[in-house]
Amino acid sequence: MEQCGSLRKEPLQACLDANLKRIREISGGSTDIIIREVRIGRSEIKMAILYTEGLADKKVITDFILESLMLAIKETEIDLKISDRSHVSRVLRDFALTVSDTNEVSDFDDLFAFLLSGDAVILVDGSPCGIAASSRGWKDRGVSEPAAQTVVRGPRESFTETLRTNTALIRRRIKDPHLWLETIQIGRVTRTDVAIMYIKGIANEKIVQEVRDRLKRIDIDGILESGYIEELIQDKTFTPFPTVHNTERPDAAASGLLEGRVVILVDGTPFVLMVPALFAQFLQASEDYYQRWDFATLIRQIRYISLFISLLVPSMYIAITTFHQEIIPPRLLISLASQREGVPFPAFVEALLMEITFEILREAGVRMPRAIGQSISIVGTLVIGQAAVEAGIVSPAMVIVVAITAIANFVIPAFSVGISIRMLRFGLMALAASFGLYGIILGVIVIVLHLCSLRSFGAPYMSPFAPFHLAEQKDTLFRLPLWALFSRPRAISQNDTIRENNEHPHPESKQNS
């Protein structure tokens, strides 16, 4: 039995029977690899057509390969009678085959790469080279609405699991020849196609080269999803914050390209990667640019407030009720004390129980079938919360705190940042239970210092907050009108930084008649 990746560059032989025998040995006689042996021309040249059932389009093979070889071959009859059979492949490529794309195959490594990608491979007896004819036609999922990144206003297309469909969705939005596309294969066994897209002249060439280098350094047996690539190319492994942005929306990917980012697409997944990634980018949504600027600004500020609520509210509640009761208004303090009467646990254990319970319910809602998953999350939270209060395990105030925290976490557009906040929340809760507000302050300082130390492909992660750039604050906490967003982020692109040259909209002055 052949070991994975052991073919190296074993050349094809001139004998067709020897090649077919070797192919059957390597593939173990797999029944989905179809071998059709035919004879063409009056000289009855022996030939074999190979394709993978389910990956190749049988109609293309029948109409454009078999029919061409059987009928159109008469036009090349003179050339086929030549004694040197090594030229037959060239004659077939130039005069007979009517498929859109053909490639020469000279070794078994390339042969199986084309064959298992859906192409048909033609081998001719007496020729040490074969022909790979384009015939890909597997079943795939059509373009549908995004499942995770939904919008009220904006395009309702999402990427699919097919690489070429995804690149086409981006090209539909950016019809510029300077949108360059490079494709490489990663994975010794899976040989997954990975594409790099960037706009030449806008993207920083150093960042583009760094992306190429990091992808080429990947040595792994298989890539099944873009998450593999994300984890293998990110700048710092030990950080809770994502330094590579992912999206399933073509408009978001196109927007990133126009800002100078590099987009990485992986065959087999609808999620594409964008680098460099800045922290402010994770709190932005595509819809921000489709709504009025004042409404988008309000929504962004709500997101930042929700971020702090999700991160700090449970720990603040623990610290204040445990160490700093003096800052609570007397009436509220009496109300909280009466609610906690009979609760056997300290505030930290109380919060920990509720947070873990909610995380379990959230995960159950995700993993359950879609028809009942949402109902389990909502009903389970209500029932367990009410039962816990009535049983005296937690106080009503703690249920309110956990509910507000969970809802605020859902406001964050990027799911990956939401997970980061959920992880850090538990650490801040432990610091609050140990040191009160001083522990929270210490934890926040450590988080901020860590954020400022991060870089994404050379770009400061906290830009434009740290280092602070006043001119670039117009698209962070605030979203100024589009006519004011005339430059690209300097941390990402230093080439062709001017995006537009529009004036403030105003009525034209009346001309004197």
Short mmCIF file of C-alpha atoms in Angstrom, two decimals:
data_model
loop_
_atom_site.label_atom_id
_atom_site.label_comp_id
_atom_site.label_asym_id
_atom_site.label_seq_id
_atom_site.Cartn_x
_atom_site.Cartn_y
_atom_site.Cartn_z
CA MET A 1 0.00 0.00 0.00
CA GLU A 2 1.30 3.44 -0.95
CA GLN A 3 1.91 5.86 1.90
CA CYS A 4 0.39 9.32 1.69
CA GLY A 5 2.63 11.75 -0.14
CA SER A 6 5.13 9.04 -1.18
CA LEU A 7 4.67 9.49 -4.94
CA ARG A 8 7.14 12.33 -5.12
CA LYS A 9 7.68 12.92 -8.87
CA GLU A 10 7.46 9.40 -10.27
CA PRO A 11 7.31 9.91 -14.07
CA LEU A 12 4.71 8.38 -16.34
CA GLN A 13 5.81 5.56 -18.60
CA ALA A 14 5.31 5.29 -22.35
CA CYS A 15 3.40 2.01 -21.95
CA LEU A 16 -0.30 2.63 -21.28
CA ASP A 17 -0.88 -0.75 -19.61
CA ALA A 18 1.99 -0.12 -17.19
CA ASN A 19 0.58 3.31 -16.31
CA LEU A 20 -2.92 1.94 -15.69
CA LYS A 21 -1.53 -0.88 -13.54
CA ARG A 22 0.44 1.63 -11.47
CA ILE A 23 -2.64 3.87 -11.08
CA ARG A 24 -4.69 0.93 -9.80
CA GLU A 25 -1.92 0.04 -7.33
CA ILE A 26 -1.67 3.57 -5.96
CA SER A 27 -5.43 4.07 -5.65
CA GLY A 28 -6.06 0.59 -4.27
CA GLY A 29 -8.52 -0.10 -7.04
CA SER A 30 -10.91 2.59 -5.77
CA THR A 31 -14.26 2.07 -7.46
CA ASP A 32 -14.99 5.78 -7.90
CA ILE A 33 -11.95 6.23 -10.17
CA ILE A 34 -13.30 5.34 -13.61
CA ILE A 35 -10.95 4.13 -16.36
CA ARG A 36 -12.39 4.06 -19.90
CA GLU A 37 -10.10 2.49 -22.51
CA VAL A 38 -10.77 3.43 -26.15
CA ARG A 39 -9.10 3.30 -29.56
CA ILE A 40 -9.11 6.30 -31.87
CA GLY A 41 -8.35 6.88 -35.54
CA ARG A 42 -7.85 4.37 -38.28
CA SER A 43 -4.52 3.48 -36.79
CA GLU A 44 -6.43 2.48 -33.62
CA ILE A 45 -4.21 4.26 -31.17
CA LYS A 46 -4.86 2.86 -27.71
CA MET A 47 -5.95 5.47 -25.19
CA ALA A 48 -7.49 5.67 -21.70
CA ILE A 49 -9.70 8.35 -20.15
CA LEU A 50 -9.70 8.56 -16.35
CA TYR A 51 -12.01 10.58 -14.11
CA THR A 52 -13.35 10.52 -10.55
CA GLU A 53 -17.06 9.82 -10.32
CA GLY A 54 -18.85 12.52 -8.36
CA LEU A 55 -16.13 15.12 -8.94
CA ALA A 56 -16.17 15.21 -12.75
CA ASP A 57 -19.06 16.27 -14.97
CA LYS A 58 -20.02 13.25 -17.08
CA LYS A 59 -21.74 15.45 -19.65
CA VAL A 60 -18.51 17.38 -20.26
CA ILE A 61 -16.57 14.12 -20.59
CA THR A 62 -19.12 12.70 -23.04
CA ASP A 63 -19.76 15.80 -25.18
CA PHE A 64 -16.37 17.51 -25.21
CA ILE A 65 -13.82 14.75 -24.65
CA LEU A 66 -15.15 11.41 -25.90
CA GLU A 67 -17.03 12.96 -28.81
CA SER A 68 -14.02 15.05 -29.78
CA LEU A 69 -11.74 12.04 -29.71
CA MET A 70 -14.15 9.80 -31.61
CA LEU A 71 -15.41 12.24 -34.28
CA ALA A 72 -13.17 15.28 -34.60
CA ILE A 73 -10.03 13.15 -34.60
CA LYS A 74 -10.32 12.68 -38.37
CA GLU A 75 -8.97 16.18 -38.87
CA THR A 76 -5.70 15.11 -37.28
CA GLU A 77 -5.47 11.68 -38.92
CA ILE A 78 -2.29 12.58 -40.78
CA ASP A 79 -0.57 13.67 -37.59
CA LEU A 80 -1.73 10.57 -35.74
CA LYS A 81 -0.05 8.29 -38.26
CA ILE A 82 3.38 9.56 -37.39
CA SER A 83 5.65 6.94 -36.00
CA ASP A 84 6.68 9.00 -32.99
CA ARG A 85 3.70 8.57 -30.65
CA SER A 86 5.14 11.12 -28.21
CA HIS A 87 3.55 13.91 -30.29
CA VAL A 88 0.02 12.51 -30.06
CA SER A 89 -0.74 14.36 -26.80
CA ARG A 90 0.26 17.68 -28.36
CA VAL A 91 -1.90 17.04 -31.43
CA LEU A 92 -4.91 16.17 -29.27
CA ARG A 93 -4.50 19.31 -27.16
CA ASP A 94 -4.09 21.61 -30.16
CA PHE A 95 -6.62 20.17 -32.62
CA ALA A 96 -9.06 17.71 -31.06
CA LEU A 97 -10.13 18.55 -27.50
CA THR A 98 -12.76 21.28 -27.16
CA VAL A 99 -12.71 21.72 -23.37
CA SER A 100 -11.94 25.12 -21.87
CA ASP A 101 -8.61 24.25 -20.26
CA THR A 102 -5.96 21.56 -20.70
CA ASN A 103 -2.66 20.85 -18.95
CA GLU A 104 0.21 18.50 -19.62
CA VAL A 105 0.77 15.70 -17.09
CA SER A 106 4.19 14.07 -16.87
CA ASP A 107 4.21 12.31 -13.46
CA PHE A 108 1.83 10.43 -11.17
CA ASP A 109 1.87 13.18 -8.58
CA ASP A 110 0.38 15.69 -11.02
CA LEU A 111 -1.91 13.02 -12.49
CA PHE A 112 -3.62 12.34 -9.16
CA ALA A 113 -3.69 16.04 -8.30
CA PHE A 114 -5.78 16.72 -11.41
CA LEU A 115 -7.76 13.47 -11.23
CA LEU A 116 -8.86 14.00 -7.61
CA SER A 117 -9.71 17.64 -8.30
CA GLY A 118 -12.38 16.65 -10.82
CA ASP A 119 -10.41 16.87 -14.08
CA ALA A 120 -10.33 14.09 -16.66
CA VAL A 121 -6.91 12.65 -17.50
CA ILE A 122 -6.16 11.26 -20.97
CA LEU A 123 -3.28 8.80 -21.39
CA VAL A 124 -2.05 7.68 -24.82
CA ASP A 125 -0.16 4.47 -25.44
CA GLY A 126 3.38 5.27 -26.51
CA SER A 127 3.42 8.75 -24.98
CA PRO A 128 5.16 9.49 -21.65
CA CYS A 129 2.89 12.50 -21.11
CA GLY A 130 -0.83 12.74 -20.47
CA ILE A 131 -3.46 15.46 -20.77
CA ALA A 132 -5.56 16.87 -17.93
CA ALA A 133 -8.81 18.22 -19.38
CA SER A 134 -11.05 20.51 -17.36
CA SER A 135 -14.24 18.65 -16.39
CA ARG A 136 -14.96 19.67 -12.80
CA GLY A 137 -18.64 19.42 -11.95
CA TRP A 138 -19.37 18.28 -8.40
CA LYS A 139 -22.49 19.20 -6.47
CA ASP A 140 -22.11 22.30 -4.33
CA ARG A 141 -24.21 24.59 -2.19
CA GLY A 142 -25.61 27.64 -3.91
CA VAL A 143 -25.11 31.21 -2.77
CA SER A 144 -27.43 31.92 0.16
CA GLU A 145 -27.90 34.43 2.97
CA PRO A 146 -25.17 34.65 5.65
CA ALA A 147 -25.96 32.48 8.64
CA ALA A 148 -23.80 34.30 11.21
CA GLN A 149 -23.32 37.87 9.94
CA THR A 150 -26.84 39.02 9.15
CA VAL A 151 -27.82 42.60 8.30
CA VAL A 152 -31.05 44.57 8.08
CA ARG A 153 -29.85 46.53 5.06
CA GLY A 154 -27.24 45.38 2.60
CA PRO A 155 -26.32 42.48 0.30
CA ARG A 156 -27.68 39.09 1.32
CA GLU A 157 -25.05 36.94 -0.34
CA SER A 158 -22.56 34.79 1.50
CA PHE A 159 -19.54 32.79 0.46
CA THR A 160 -19.91 29.08 -0.30
CA GLU A 161 -17.63 26.07 0.05
CA THR A 162 -16.38 26.38 -3.56
CA LEU A 163 -13.24 28.46 -4.04
CA ARG A 164 -13.97 29.68 -7.57
CA THR A 165 -17.49 30.74 -6.61
CA ASN A 166 -16.02 32.81 -3.78
CA THR A 167 -13.43 34.51 -5.97
CA ALA A 168 -16.17 35.30 -8.49
CA LEU A 169 -18.32 36.91 -5.77
CA ILE A 170 -15.44 39.25 -4.96
CA ARG A 171 -14.64 40.01 -8.61
CA ARG A 172 -18.27 40.96 -9.21
CA ARG A 173 -17.75 43.76 -6.70
CA ILE A 174 -14.25 44.86 -7.70
CA LYS A 175 -13.94 44.95 -11.50
CA ASP A 176 -10.34 46.06 -11.57
CA PRO A 177 -7.47 44.22 -13.31
CA HIS A 178 -5.20 45.17 -10.39
CA LEU A 179 -7.15 42.79 -8.15
CA TRP A 180 -4.59 40.00 -8.25
CA LEU A 181 -5.18 36.37 -7.36
CA GLU A 182 -2.56 33.79 -6.42
CA THR A 183 -3.32 30.13 -5.67
CA ILE A 184 -1.19 27.58 -3.83
CA GLN A 185 -1.83 24.10 -2.48
CA ILE A 186 -1.36 23.36 1.22
CA GLY A 187 -1.56 19.95 2.86
CA ARG A 188 0.50 16.91 2.01
CA VAL A 189 -2.61 14.71 1.83
CA THR A 190 -5.58 17.03 1.24
CA ARG A 191 -3.75 19.38 -1.17
CA THR A 192 -6.24 22.11 -0.40
CA ASP A 193 -6.35 25.08 -2.76
CA VAL A 194 -5.67 28.34 -0.91
CA ALA A 195 -6.02 31.66 -2.74
CA ILE A 196 -4.55 35.06 -1.90
CA MET A 197 -6.35 38.16 -3.20
CA TYR A 198 -5.12 41.75 -2.97
CA ILE A 199 -5.26 44.95 -4.97
CA LYS A 200 -1.88 45.75 -6.46
CA GLY A 201 -0.90 49.33 -5.71
CA ILE A 202 -3.14 49.58 -2.64
CA ALA A 203 -2.02 46.63 -0.52
CA ASN A 204 1.32 46.93 1.23
CA GLU A 205 3.74 44.71 -0.69
CA LYS A 206 5.59 43.79 2.52
CA ILE A 207 2.37 42.47 4.04
CA VAL A 208 1.56 40.54 0.85
CA GLN A 209 5.01 38.95 0.87
CA GLU A 210 4.68 38.12 4.57
CA VAL A 211 1.38 36.35 3.85
CA ARG A 212 3.05 34.35 1.06
CA ASP A 213 5.96 33.38 3.30
CA ARG A 214 3.78 32.28 6.21
CA LEU A 215 1.55 30.18 3.97
CA LYS A 216 4.54 28.52 2.30
CA ARG A 217 6.01 27.62 5.71
CA ILE A 218 2.91 25.60 6.64
CA ASP A 219 3.77 21.88 6.70
CA ILE A 220 0.72 19.82 7.62
CA ASP A 221 -1.06 16.76 6.26
CA GLY A 222 -4.40 18.47 5.71
CA ILE A 223 -6.33 21.76 5.70
CA LEU A 224 -10.07 21.26 6.20
CA GLU A 225 -11.16 24.79 7.13
CA SER A 226 -9.78 28.32 7.18
CA GLY A 227 -9.42 28.01 10.97
CA TYR A 228 -6.37 25.79 10.33
CA ILE A 229 -4.75 28.58 8.31
CA GLU A 230 -5.72 31.23 10.86
CA GLU A 231 -4.06 29.38 13.72
CA LEU A 232 -0.92 28.59 11.73
CA ILE A 233 -0.23 32.13 10.45
CA GLN A 234 -1.30 34.36 13.37
CA ASP A 235 1.39 36.52 14.96
CA LYS A 236 1.03 35.48 18.60
CA THR A 237 -0.35 32.10 19.62
CA PHE A 238 -0.93 32.75 23.32
CA THR A 239 -3.52 35.50 23.21
CA PRO A 240 -7.29 35.37 23.69
CA PHE A 241 -7.80 38.01 21.00
CA PRO A 242 -8.05 37.13 17.29
CA THR A 243 -5.33 38.71 15.15
CA VAL A 244 -6.85 37.43 11.89
CA HIS A 245 -10.32 38.57 10.85
CA ASN A 246 -12.78 36.16 9.25
CA THR A 247 -16.00 36.86 7.37
CA GLU A 248 -18.59 35.03 5.29
CA ARG A 249 -19.77 38.20 3.52
CA PRO A 250 -18.34 39.08 0.06
CA ASP A 251 -19.07 42.79 0.60
CA ALA A 252 -17.00 42.76 3.81
CA ALA A 253 -14.12 41.06 1.98
CA ALA A 254 -14.33 43.60 -0.86
CA SER A 255 -14.30 46.44 1.66
CA GLY A 256 -11.19 44.99 3.28
CA LEU A 257 -9.45 44.76 -0.10
CA LEU A 258 -10.25 48.40 -0.82
CA GLU A 259 -8.66 49.36 2.50
CA GLY A 260 -5.45 47.53 1.55
CA ARG A 261 -5.97 44.21 3.31
CA VAL A 262 -5.06 40.79 1.96
CA VAL A 263 -7.87 38.23 1.68
CA ILE A 264 -7.13 34.52 2.08
CA LEU A 265 -9.69 32.07 0.68
CA VAL A 266 -9.63 28.35 1.44
CA ASP A 267 -11.42 25.78 -0.69
CA GLY A 268 -14.09 23.92 1.27
CA THR A 269 -15.20 26.68 3.67
CA PRO A 270 -17.43 29.76 3.37
CA PHE A 271 -15.28 31.75 5.82
CA VAL A 272 -12.44 33.81 4.33
CA LEU A 273 -9.61 35.45 6.26
CA MET A 274 -8.47 39.08 6.14
CA VAL A 275 -5.15 40.47 7.33
CA PRO A 276 -3.97 42.69 8.90
CA ALA A 277 -6.73 42.76 11.53
CA LEU A 278 -7.17 45.70 13.91
CA PHE A 279 -9.17 45.58 17.15
CA ALA A 280 -11.49 48.36 15.99
CA GLN A 281 -12.38 46.29 12.92
CA PHE A 282 -14.03 43.63 15.08
CA LEU A 283 -16.52 46.19 16.40
CA GLN A 284 -17.52 47.31 12.91
CA ALA A 285 -20.18 45.76 10.68
CA SER A 286 -20.85 46.03 6.96
CA GLU A 287 -24.20 47.61 7.70
CA ASP A 288 -22.47 50.62 9.31
CA TYR A 289 -21.72 51.94 5.82
CA TYR A 290 -25.17 51.26 4.40
CA GLN A 291 -27.01 53.32 7.04
CA ARG A 292 -26.92 57.05 7.76
CA TRP A 293 -23.71 58.10 9.47
CA ASP A 294 -25.41 59.42 12.61
CA PHE A 295 -27.36 56.20 13.13
CA ALA A 296 -24.22 54.12 12.46
CA THR A 297 -22.31 56.20 15.03
CA LEU A 298 -24.97 55.56 17.66
CA ILE A 299 -24.90 51.81 16.98
CA ARG A 300 -21.11 51.73 17.22
CA GLN A 301 -21.14 53.50 20.56
CA ILE A 302 -23.71 50.98 21.80
CA ARG A 303 -21.31 48.21 20.73
CA TYR A 304 -18.41 49.70 22.70
CA ILE A 305 -20.65 50.15 25.75
CA SER A 306 -21.86 46.56 25.38
CA LEU A 307 -18.24 45.40 25.21
CA PHE A 308 -17.47 46.97 28.59
CA ILE A 309 -20.75 45.71 30.08
CA SER A 310 -20.02 42.16 28.98
CA LEU A 311 -16.47 42.32 30.32
CA LEU A 312 -16.88 44.22 33.59
CA VAL A 313 -20.43 44.09 34.99
CA PRO A 314 -20.23 40.66 36.74
CA SER A 315 -16.86 41.47 38.32
CA MET A 316 -18.07 44.95 39.32
CA TYR A 317 -21.10 43.41 41.03
CA ILE A 318 -18.89 40.92 42.89
CA ALA A 319 -16.39 43.59 43.98
CA ILE A 320 -18.99 46.11 45.14
CA THR A 321 -21.22 43.65 47.02
CA THR A 322 -18.22 41.94 48.65
CA PHE A 323 -15.74 44.73 49.45
CA HIS A 324 -17.23 48.13 48.65
CA GLN A 325 -20.78 48.20 49.99
CA GLU A 326 -20.28 51.81 51.07
CA ILE A 327 -20.60 53.08 47.50
CA ILE A 328 -24.05 51.51 47.09
CA PRO A 329 -27.02 53.80 47.84
CA PRO A 330 -28.63 52.77 51.17
CA ARG A 331 -31.99 51.78 49.70
CA LEU A 332 -30.38 49.67 47.00
CA LEU A 333 -28.05 48.11 49.58
CA ILE A 334 -31.02 47.13 51.76
CA SER A 335 -32.77 45.63 48.72
CA LEU A 336 -29.71 43.62 47.71
CA ALA A 337 -29.18 42.43 51.29
CA SER A 338 -32.77 41.23 51.54
CA GLN A 339 -32.44 39.39 48.22
CA ARG A 340 -29.25 37.65 49.35
CA GLU A 341 -30.78 36.58 52.65
CA GLY A 342 -30.80 32.81 52.62
CA VAL A 343 -28.37 32.48 49.66
CA PRO A 344 -25.68 30.06 50.91
CA PHE A 345 -22.92 31.12 48.50
CA PRO A 346 -20.74 34.21 48.28
CA ALA A 347 -21.29 36.53 45.33
CA PHE A 348 -18.36 35.05 43.37
CA VAL A 349 -19.64 31.46 43.59
CA GLU A 350 -23.14 32.71 42.82
CA ALA A 351 -21.94 34.50 39.68
CA LEU A 352 -19.74 31.57 38.67
CA LEU A 353 -22.65 29.12 38.87
CA MET A 354 -24.91 31.33 36.77
CA GLU A 355 -22.23 32.14 34.17
CA ILE A 356 -21.27 28.48 33.71
CA THR A 357 -24.94 27.49 33.49
CA PHE A 358 -25.57 30.10 30.82
CA GLU A 359 -22.49 29.01 28.84
CA ILE A 360 -23.76 25.41 28.93
CA LEU A 361 -27.19 26.52 27.70
CA ARG A 362 -25.59 28.64 24.96
CA GLU A 363 -23.49 25.72 23.75
CA ALA A 364 -26.50 23.38 23.89
CA GLY A 365 -28.49 25.82 21.77
CA VAL A 366 -25.74 25.87 19.15
CA ARG A 367 -25.27 22.08 18.98
CA MET A 368 -28.94 21.09 19.09
CA PRO A 369 -30.94 20.83 15.85
CA ARG A 370 -31.90 24.28 14.61
CA ALA A 371 -35.64 23.68 15.05
CA ILE A 372 -35.35 23.23 18.83
CA GLY A 373 -31.98 24.79 19.65
CA GLN A 374 -33.26 28.36 20.03
CA SER A 375 -36.25 27.31 22.14
CA ILE A 376 -33.99 25.32 24.47
CA SER A 377 -31.72 28.36 24.99
CA ILE A 378 -34.58 30.73 25.80
CA VAL A 379 -36.81 28.37 27.80
CA GLY A 380 -33.86 26.76 29.57
CA THR A 381 -32.52 30.14 30.70
CA LEU A 382 -35.91 31.31 31.98
CA VAL A 383 -36.77 28.06 33.76
CA ILE A 384 -33.36 27.53 35.35
CA GLY A 385 -33.07 31.19 36.40
CA GLN A 386 -36.50 31.22 38.00
CA ALA A 387 -35.94 27.85 39.68
CA ALA A 388 -32.54 28.94 41.03
CA VAL A 389 -34.07 32.08 42.57
CA GLU A 390 -36.97 30.19 44.14
CA ALA A 391 -34.60 27.56 45.52
CA GLY A 392 -32.48 30.26 47.16
CA ILE A 393 -29.33 29.30 45.26
CA VAL A 394 -28.88 32.71 43.63
CA SER A 395 -30.39 36.15 44.15
CA PRO A 396 -32.68 37.88 41.62
CA ALA A 397 -30.08 40.65 41.20
CA MET A 398 -27.48 38.11 40.08
CA VAL A 399 -29.87 36.71 37.46
CA ILE A 400 -30.36 40.23 36.12
CA VAL A 401 -26.59 40.85 36.02
CA VAL A 402 -25.88 37.61 34.14
CA ALA A 403 -28.75 38.23 31.69
CA ILE A 404 -27.58 41.78 30.89
CA THR A 405 -24.02 40.50 30.45
CA ALA A 406 -25.11 37.77 28.04
CA ILE A 407 -27.28 40.11 25.96
CA ALA A 408 -24.47 42.67 25.77
CA ASN A 409 -22.13 39.96 24.49
CA PHE A 410 -24.49 39.22 21.60
CA VAL A 411 -24.21 42.86 20.45
CA ILE A 412 -20.53 42.41 19.50
CA PRO A 413 -20.48 41.78 15.70
CA ALA A 414 -17.42 39.48 15.69
CA PHE A 415 -18.13 36.12 17.30
CA SER A 416 -14.41 35.53 17.92
CA VAL A 417 -14.11 38.70 20.03
CA GLY A 418 -17.27 37.72 21.92
CA ILE A 419 -15.55 34.47 22.92
CA SER A 420 -12.46 36.42 24.04
CA ILE A 421 -14.58 38.65 26.27
CA ARG A 422 -16.34 35.63 27.77
CA MET A 423 -12.97 34.05 28.64
CA LEU A 424 -11.55 37.22 30.20
CA ARG A 425 -14.75 37.78 32.19
CA PHE A 426 -14.01 34.76 34.40
CA GLY A 427 -10.50 36.02 35.16
CA LEU A 428 -11.79 39.45 36.16
CA MET A 429 -14.44 37.82 38.35
CA ALA A 430 -11.70 35.93 40.23
CA LEU A 431 -9.66 39.14 40.67
CA ALA A 432 -12.75 41.00 41.90
CA ALA A 433 -13.48 38.26 44.46
CA SER A 434 -9.88 38.44 45.71
CA PHE A 435 -8.97 42.13 45.61
CA GLY A 436 -12.19 44.04 44.89
CA LEU A 437 -12.09 47.04 42.56
CA TYR A 438 -8.29 47.10 42.80
CA GLY A 439 -8.20 43.63 41.25
CA ILE A 440 -10.47 44.77 38.40
CA ILE A 441 -8.25 47.80 37.75
CA LEU A 442 -5.16 45.57 37.73
CA GLY A 443 -6.83 43.12 35.33
CA VAL A 444 -7.94 45.88 32.95
CA ILE A 445 -4.42 47.35 32.92
CA VAL A 446 -2.95 43.94 32.04
CA ILE A 447 -5.53 43.48 29.25
CA VAL A 448 -4.83 46.93 27.79
CA LEU A 449 -1.05 46.40 27.91
CA HIS A 450 -1.46 43.02 26.22
CA LEU A 451 -3.65 44.54 23.49
CA CYS A 452 -1.10 47.28 22.85
CA SER A 453 1.67 44.69 22.50
CA LEU A 454 -0.14 42.74 19.79
CA ARG A 455 0.59 43.12 16.10
CA SER A 456 -1.15 41.65 13.09
CA PHE A 457 1.25 41.11 10.18
CA GLY A 458 3.28 44.09 11.34
CA ALA A 459 0.33 46.44 11.94
CA PRO A 460 -0.28 47.66 15.53
CA TYR A 461 -3.36 45.79 16.75
CA MET A 462 -4.81 48.76 18.66
CA SER A 463 -4.28 51.31 15.88
CA PRO A 464 -5.51 54.04 15.65
CA PHE A 465 -6.03 54.12 19.46
CA ALA A 466 -2.45 53.12 20.27
CA PRO A 467 -0.46 54.63 18.67
CA PHE A 468 -3.06 57.38 18.69
CA HIS A 469 -3.88 59.01 15.34
CA LEU A 470 -6.44 61.78 15.64
CA ALA A 471 -7.06 61.92 11.89
CA GLU A 472 -8.11 58.26 11.81
CA GLN A 473 -10.63 58.42 14.67
CA LYS A 474 -13.32 59.26 12.11
CA ASP A 475 -14.08 55.55 11.53
CA THR A 476 -13.67 53.99 14.98
CA LEU A 477 -15.93 55.00 17.85
CA PHE A 478 -17.59 57.41 15.43
CA ARG A 479 -18.49 56.91 11.79
CA LEU A 480 -18.30 60.21 9.98
CA PRO A 481 -20.14 60.78 6.67
CA LEU A 482 -18.71 58.97 3.66
CA TRP A 483 -17.49 62.20 2.07
CA ALA A 484 -15.25 62.67 5.14
CA LEU A 485 -13.76 59.15 4.98
CA PHE A 486 -11.30 60.07 2.24
CA SER A 487 -8.22 58.09 3.36
CA ARG A 488 -7.34 54.46 4.01
CA PRO A 489 -6.05 53.27 7.41
CA ARG A 490 -2.34 54.13 7.45
CA ALA A 491 -1.54 51.15 9.67
CA ILE A 492 -2.67 48.87 6.83
CA SER A 493 -1.95 50.66 3.56
CA GLN A 494 0.67 53.29 2.92
CA ASN A 495 0.18 53.20 -0.85
CA ASP A 496 -2.47 55.29 -2.57
CA THR A 497 -3.97 56.33 0.76
CA ILE A 498 -6.55 58.73 -0.72
CA ARG A 499 -9.79 56.84 -1.35
CA GLU A 500 -12.04 59.63 -2.60
CA ASN A 501 -12.19 63.32 -3.38
CA ASN A 502 -15.76 64.38 -2.63
CA GLU A 503 -16.93 67.68 -1.26
CA HIS A 504 -19.53 68.26 1.43
CA PRO A 505 -22.92 67.86 -0.28
CA HIS A 506 -24.60 71.22 -0.81
CA PRO A 507 -27.11 72.73 -3.26
CA GLU A 508 -25.67 74.30 -6.37
CA SER A 509 -25.83 78.07 -6.40
CA LYS A 510 -28.56 79.50 -8.61
CA GLN A 511 -27.33 80.79 -11.91
CA ASN A 512 -28.46 84.23 -12.98
CA SER A 513 -30.69 83.96 -16.00
#
